[in-house]
Amino acid sequence: MTFQPEQLGQSKADLAASLRELRKRVGLSQVRLAQRCNMSQTKLSNIETGRVGPNLVDVELILRVLEASPAEVAEVMSLARLANTEWQGKRASWRRGLEKRQAELAGLESEATTLRYFLPAMVTGLLATPEYVKASLSGSPGDKTKTVARKLERQAVLYDSTKTFTFLLTEQAVRWPVIHRAAMAVQVDRLVSLSHLPNVRIGVLPIESVMSRGPMNTFTVYDQRLATVETFTGRIVFQDSRDIAEHLRVFEMYERNALFGEDVRRALTEWANLFRS
């Protein structure tokens, strides 16, 4: 599925209109269709007016009851997938304030119990030293003091034993010199230290790993309900279960090839010493 970011907002209205038109074309009232779909008429009304975004199961059920043609199913399901996807532009985040984005991330982290991070290029803020955090924000406008403080505050979530974290980094992400060499050594030492937390797994994909699927984007999966993908100009939020499942499959493939435990600590210690040399 390909799309332009501006399509994502419009798709919700288009989906609602398409479902409403299909129902009217078949000649069913909202009450009759709701009964056949085993859902309330209020819910169906909210779906058709765009007040409630249906999940893909709801849409598939409605289309099946309406006996939609294969072409209609393909078109409406494409709209449904777009409606379950959100684009968050970086410039919009800047206008709202970087610290607000940190509050949003803290909210996602507080709600989830199983968090998976794939990091092909850089260390994420939850694992970063203060100096690394400051450097990673160098391309953002305005005063970043509050944002740095908020990022560091968020790190407390790592010590919540009710949650489990798995961080998968490529060797490049660990060794990319975001800051000067001595500070990079401290950053790598921090990864070693955090890897000892019982609820935190830190894995690294060595550069010599042979894998057919290249590391394309930074992404995070929160439980099995939400996936976010980072790009240079913003982030995409997926709520479609199939998109989430695909990111989990990719994550598990990389996970099988990563170093963990004492193996990863030995590699990290070697790289930290190279930064010091």
mmCIF file of N, CA and C in Angstrom, residues 18-80:
data_model
loop_
_atom_site.group_PDB
_atom_site.id
_atom_site.type_symbol
_atom_site.label_atom_id
_atom_site.label_comp_id
_atom_site.label_asym_id
_atom_site.label_seq_id
_atom_site.Cartn_x
_atom_site.Cartn_y
_atom_site.Cartn_z
ATOM 1 N N SER A 18 -18.078 5.734 1.932
ATOM 2 C CA SER A 18 -18.172 4.525 1.097
ATOM 3 C C SER A 18 -19.073 3.484 1.737
ATOM 4 N N LEU A 19 -18.934 3.272 3.029
ATOM 5 C CA LEU A 19 -19.774 2.291 3.715
ATOM 6 C C LEU A 19 -21.239 2.726 3.710
ATOM 7 N N ARG A 20 -21.471 4.008 3.902
ATOM 8 C CA ARG A 20 -22.842 4.533 3.905
ATOM 9 C C ARG A 20 -23.484 4.351 2.520
ATOM 10 N N GLU A 21 -22.719 4.675 1.464
ATOM 11 C CA GLU A 21 -23.249 4.556 0.106
ATOM 12 C C GLU A 21 -23.523 3.109 -0.270
ATOM 13 N N LEU A 22 -22.656 2.189 0.133
ATOM 14 C CA LEU A 22 -22.870 0.775 -0.158
ATOM 15 C C LEU A 22 -24.147 0.266 0.510
ATOM 16 N N ARG A 23 -24.358 0.671 1.754
ATOM 17 C CA ARG A 23 -25.567 0.239 2.464
ATOM 18 C C ARG A 23 -26.820 0.738 1.759
ATOM 19 N N LYS A 24 -26.822 2.018 1.381
ATOM 20 C CA LYS A 24 -27.988 2.600 0.713
ATOM 21 C C LYS A 24 -28.230 1.939 -0.645
ATOM 22 N N ARG A 25 -27.153 1.606 -1.340
ATOM 23 C CA ARG A 25 -27.291 0.973 -2.651
ATOM 24 C C ARG A 25 -27.958 -0.396 -2.530
ATOM 25 N N VAL A 26 -27.632 -1.106 -1.464
ATOM 26 C CA VAL A 26 -28.246 -2.417 -1.230
ATOM 27 C C VAL A 26 -29.686 -2.275 -0.747
ATOM 28 N N GLY A 27 -30.019 -1.132 -0.156
ATOM 29 C CA GLY A 27 -31.377 -0.896 0.304
ATOM 30 C C GLY A 27 -31.643 -1.332 1.726
ATOM 31 N N LEU A 28 -30.604 -1.435 2.541
ATOM 32 C CA LEU A 28 -30.768 -1.807 3.940
ATOM 33 C C LEU A 28 -30.769 -0.559 4.819
ATOM 34 N N SER A 29 -31.609 -0.574 5.828
ATOM 35 C CA SER A 29 -31.573 0.501 6.819
ATOM 36 C C SER A 29 -30.400 0.255 7.768
ATOM 37 N N GLN A 30 -30.042 1.299 8.511
ATOM 38 C CA GLN A 30 -28.984 1.125 9.513
ATOM 39 C C GLN A 30 -29.370 0.073 10.536
ATOM 40 N N VAL A 31 -30.641 0.064 10.926
ATOM 41 C CA VAL A 31 -31.101 -0.890 11.939
ATOM 42 C C VAL A 31 -30.935 -2.319 11.437
ATOM 43 N N ARG A 32 -31.354 -2.598 10.192
ATOM 44 C CA ARG A 32 -31.267 -3.956 9.648
ATOM 45 C C ARG A 32 -29.811 -4.385 9.485
ATOM 46 N N LEU A 33 -28.967 -3.480 8.971
ATOM 47 C CA LEU A 33 -27.560 -3.835 8.779
ATOM 48 C C LEU A 33 -26.885 -4.079 10.129
ATOM 49 N N ALA A 34 -27.177 -3.233 11.098
ATOM 50 C CA ALA A 34 -26.589 -3.406 12.428
ATOM 51 C C ALA A 34 -26.990 -4.751 13.022
ATOM 52 N N GLN A 35 -28.251 -5.141 12.839
ATOM 53 C CA GLN A 35 -28.718 -6.430 13.352
ATOM 54 C C GLN A 35 -27.963 -7.583 12.698
ATOM 55 N N ARG A 36 -27.790 -7.506 11.395
ATOM 56 C CA ARG A 36 -27.111 -8.582 10.675
ATOM 57 C C ARG A 36 -25.620 -8.650 11.007
ATOM 58 N N CYS A 37 -25.047 -7.502 11.395
ATOM 59 C CA CYS A 37 -23.626 -7.461 11.778
ATOM 60 C C CYS A 37 -23.418 -7.715 13.264
ATOM 61 N N ASN A 38 -24.525 -7.882 13.993
ATOM 62 C CA ASN A 38 -24.460 -8.099 15.442
ATOM 63 C C ASN A 38 -23.736 -6.950 16.150
ATOM 64 N N MET A 39 -24.078 -5.722 15.727
ATOM 65 C CA MET A 39 -23.542 -4.527 16.392
ATOM 66 C C MET A 39 -24.689 -3.566 16.641
ATOM 67 N N SER A 40 -24.482 -2.612 17.513
ATOM 68 C CA SER A 40 -25.551 -1.663 17.823
ATOM 69 C C SER A 40 -25.750 -0.692 16.660
ATOM 70 N N GLN A 41 -26.991 -0.185 16.544
ATOM 71 C CA GLN A 41 -27.256 0.800 15.505
ATOM 72 C C GLN A 41 -26.487 2.083 15.765
ATOM 73 N N THR A 42 -26.271 2.391 17.049
ATOM 74 C CA THR A 42 -25.489 3.593 17.401
ATOM 75 C C THR A 42 -24.064 3.475 16.884
ATOM 76 N N LYS A 43 -23.465 2.303 17.063
ATOM 77 C CA LYS A 43 -22.096 2.114 16.576
ATOM 78 C C LYS A 43 -22.038 2.248 15.065
ATOM 79 N N LEU A 44 -22.985 1.629 14.368
ATOM 80 C CA LEU A 44 -22.990 1.714 12.905
ATOM 81 C C LEU A 44 -23.176 3.154 12.451
ATOM 82 N N SER A 45 -24.078 3.877 13.120
ATOM 83 C CA SER A 45 -24.294 5.283 12.777
ATOM 84 C C SER A 45 -23.014 6.088 12.960
ATOM 85 N N ASN A 46 -22.306 5.843 14.065
ATOM 86 C CA ASN A 46 -21.051 6.559 14.314
ATOM 87 C C ASN A 46 -19.997 6.220 13.273
ATOM 88 N N ILE A 47 -19.986 4.967 12.796
ATOM 89 C CA ILE A 47 -19.039 4.567 11.748
ATOM 90 C C ILE A 47 -19.360 5.306 10.451
ATOM 91 N N GLU A 48 -20.650 5.357 10.108
ATOM 92 C CA GLU A 48 -21.057 5.963 8.833
ATOM 93 C C GLU A 48 -20.907 7.483 8.830
ATOM 94 N N THR A 49 -20.884 8.095 9.998
ATOM 95 C CA THR A 49 -20.692 9.549 10.062
ATOM 96 C C THR A 49 -19.241 9.930 10.331
ATOM 97 N N GLY A 50 -18.382 8.918 10.540
ATOM 98 C CA GLY A 50 -16.966 9.188 10.769
ATOM 99 C C GLY A 50 -16.623 9.548 12.192
ATOM 100 N N ARG A 51 -17.613 9.482 13.103
ATOM 101 C CA ARG A 51 -17.321 9.806 14.501
ATOM 102 C C ARG A 51 -16.501 8.696 15.166
ATOM 103 N N VAL A 52 -16.667 7.475 14.698
ATOM 104 C CA VAL A 52 -15.924 6.324 15.212
ATOM 105 C C VAL A 52 -15.216 5.657 14.050
ATOM 106 N N GLY A 53 -13.934 5.389 14.218
ATOM 107 C CA GLY A 53 -13.180 4.681 13.190
ATOM 108 C C GLY A 53 -13.298 3.175 13.390
ATOM 109 N N PRO A 54 -13.850 2.432 12.432
ATOM 110 C CA PRO A 54 -13.999 0.989 12.604
ATOM 111 C C PRO A 54 -12.664 0.274 12.454
ATOM 112 N N ASN A 55 -12.526 -0.848 13.155
ATOM 113 C CA ASN A 55 -11.361 -1.674 12.901
ATOM 114 C C ASN A 55 -11.607 -2.519 11.662
ATOM 115 N N LEU A 56 -10.588 -3.236 11.218
ATOM 116 C CA LEU A 56 -10.710 -3.960 9.955
ATOM 117 C C LEU A 56 -11.705 -5.107 10.042
ATOM 118 N N VAL A 57 -11.853 -5.690 11.228
ATOM 119 C CA VAL A 57 -12.825 -6.773 11.398
ATOM 120 C C VAL A 57 -14.239 -6.243 11.167
ATOM 121 N N ASP A 58 -14.538 -5.071 11.730
ATOM 122 C CA ASP A 58 -15.852 -4.452 11.530
ATOM 123 C C ASP A 58 -16.116 -4.208 10.040
ATOM 124 N N VAL A 59 -15.127 -3.662 9.361
ATOM 125 C CA VAL A 59 -15.299 -3.337 7.943
ATOM 126 C C VAL A 59 -15.513 -4.604 7.121
ATOM 127 N N GLU A 60 -14.716 -5.629 7.387
ATOM 128 C CA GLU A 60 -14.870 -6.889 6.650
ATOM 129 C C GLU A 60 -16.259 -7.480 6.866
ATOM 130 N N LEU A 61 -16.751 -7.399 8.105
ATOM 131 C CA LEU A 61 -18.077 -7.937 8.410
ATOM 132 C C LEU A 61 -19.160 -7.172 7.658
ATOM 133 N N ILE A 62 -19.096 -5.850 7.660
ATOM 134 C CA ILE A 62 -20.089 -5.030 6.966
ATOM 135 C C ILE A 62 -20.077 -5.347 5.470
ATOM 136 N N LEU A 63 -18.899 -5.440 4.882
ATOM 137 C CA LEU A 63 -18.800 -5.720 3.449
ATOM 138 C C LEU A 63 -19.362 -7.094 3.115
ATOM 139 N N ARG A 64 -19.127 -8.056 3.993
ATOM 140 C CA ARG A 64 -19.636 -9.409 3.740
ATOM 141 C C ARG A 64 -21.160 -9.425 3.782
ATOM 142 N N VAL A 65 -21.746 -8.749 4.778
ATOM 143 C CA VAL A 65 -23.211 -8.689 4.883
ATOM 144 C C VAL A 65 -23.810 -7.961 3.683
ATOM 145 N N LEU A 66 -23.135 -6.911 3.214
ATOM 146 C CA LEU A 66 -23.622 -6.146 2.060
ATOM 147 C C LEU A 66 -23.336 -6.836 0.732
ATOM 148 N N GLU A 67 -22.619 -7.967 0.783
ATOM 149 C CA GLU A 67 -22.266 -8.726 -0.421
ATOM 150 C C GLU A 67 -21.577 -7.827 -1.446
ATOM 151 N N ALA A 68 -20.603 -7.083 -0.986
ATOM 152 C CA ALA A 68 -19.849 -6.185 -1.855
ATOM 153 C C ALA A 68 -19.052 -6.987 -2.885
ATOM 154 N N SER A 69 -18.841 -6.392 -4.043
ATOM 155 C CA SER A 69 -18.072 -7.045 -5.096
ATOM 156 C C SER A 69 -16.590 -7.065 -4.727
ATOM 157 N N PRO A 70 -15.796 -7.935 -5.368
ATOM 158 C CA PRO A 70 -14.352 -7.959 -5.076
ATOM 159 C C PRO A 70 -13.694 -6.595 -5.263
ATOM 160 N N ALA A 71 -14.110 -5.847 -6.288
ATOM 161 C CA ALA A 71 -13.521 -4.522 -6.519
ATOM 162 C C ALA A 71 -13.894 -3.565 -5.394
ATOM 163 N N GLU A 72 -15.143 -3.632 -4.943
ATOM 164 C CA GLU A 72 -15.572 -2.770 -3.838
ATOM 165 C C GLU A 72 -14.859 -3.135 -2.543
ATOM 166 N N VAL A 73 -14.692 -4.439 -2.304
ATOM 167 C CA VAL A 73 -13.975 -4.886 -1.104
ATOM 168 C C VAL A 73 -12.550 -4.363 -1.116
ATOM 169 N N ALA A 74 -11.871 -4.486 -2.258
ATOM 170 C CA ALA A 74 -10.478 -4.028 -2.348
ATOM 171 C C ALA A 74 -10.372 -2.538 -2.084
ATOM 172 N N GLU A 75 -11.307 -1.759 -2.678
ATOM 173 C CA GLU A 75 -11.255 -0.303 -2.513
ATOM 174 C C GLU A 75 -11.532 0.112 -1.072
ATOM 175 N N VAL A 76 -12.575 -0.474 -0.472
ATOM 176 C CA VAL A 76 -12.958 -0.071 0.885
ATOM 177 C C VAL A 76 -11.932 -0.555 1.909
ATOM 178 N N MET A 77 -11.392 -1.761 1.720
ATOM 179 C CA MET A 77 -10.391 -2.252 2.669
ATOM 180 C C MET A 77 -9.108 -1.424 2.594
ATOM 181 N N SER A 78 -8.795 -0.921 1.412
ATOM 182 C CA SER A 78 -7.638 -0.026 1.284
ATOM 183 C C SER A 78 -7.868 1.252 2.084
ATOM 184 N N LEU A 79 -9.095 1.790 2.008
ATOM 185 C CA LEU A 79 -9.429 2.971 2.802
ATOM 186 C C LEU A 79 -9.378 2.656 4.295
ATOM 187 N N ALA A 80 -9.836 1.454 4.658
ATOM 188 C CA ALA A 80 -9.845 1.073 6.074
ATOM 189 C C ALA A 80 -8.434 0.987 6.634
#
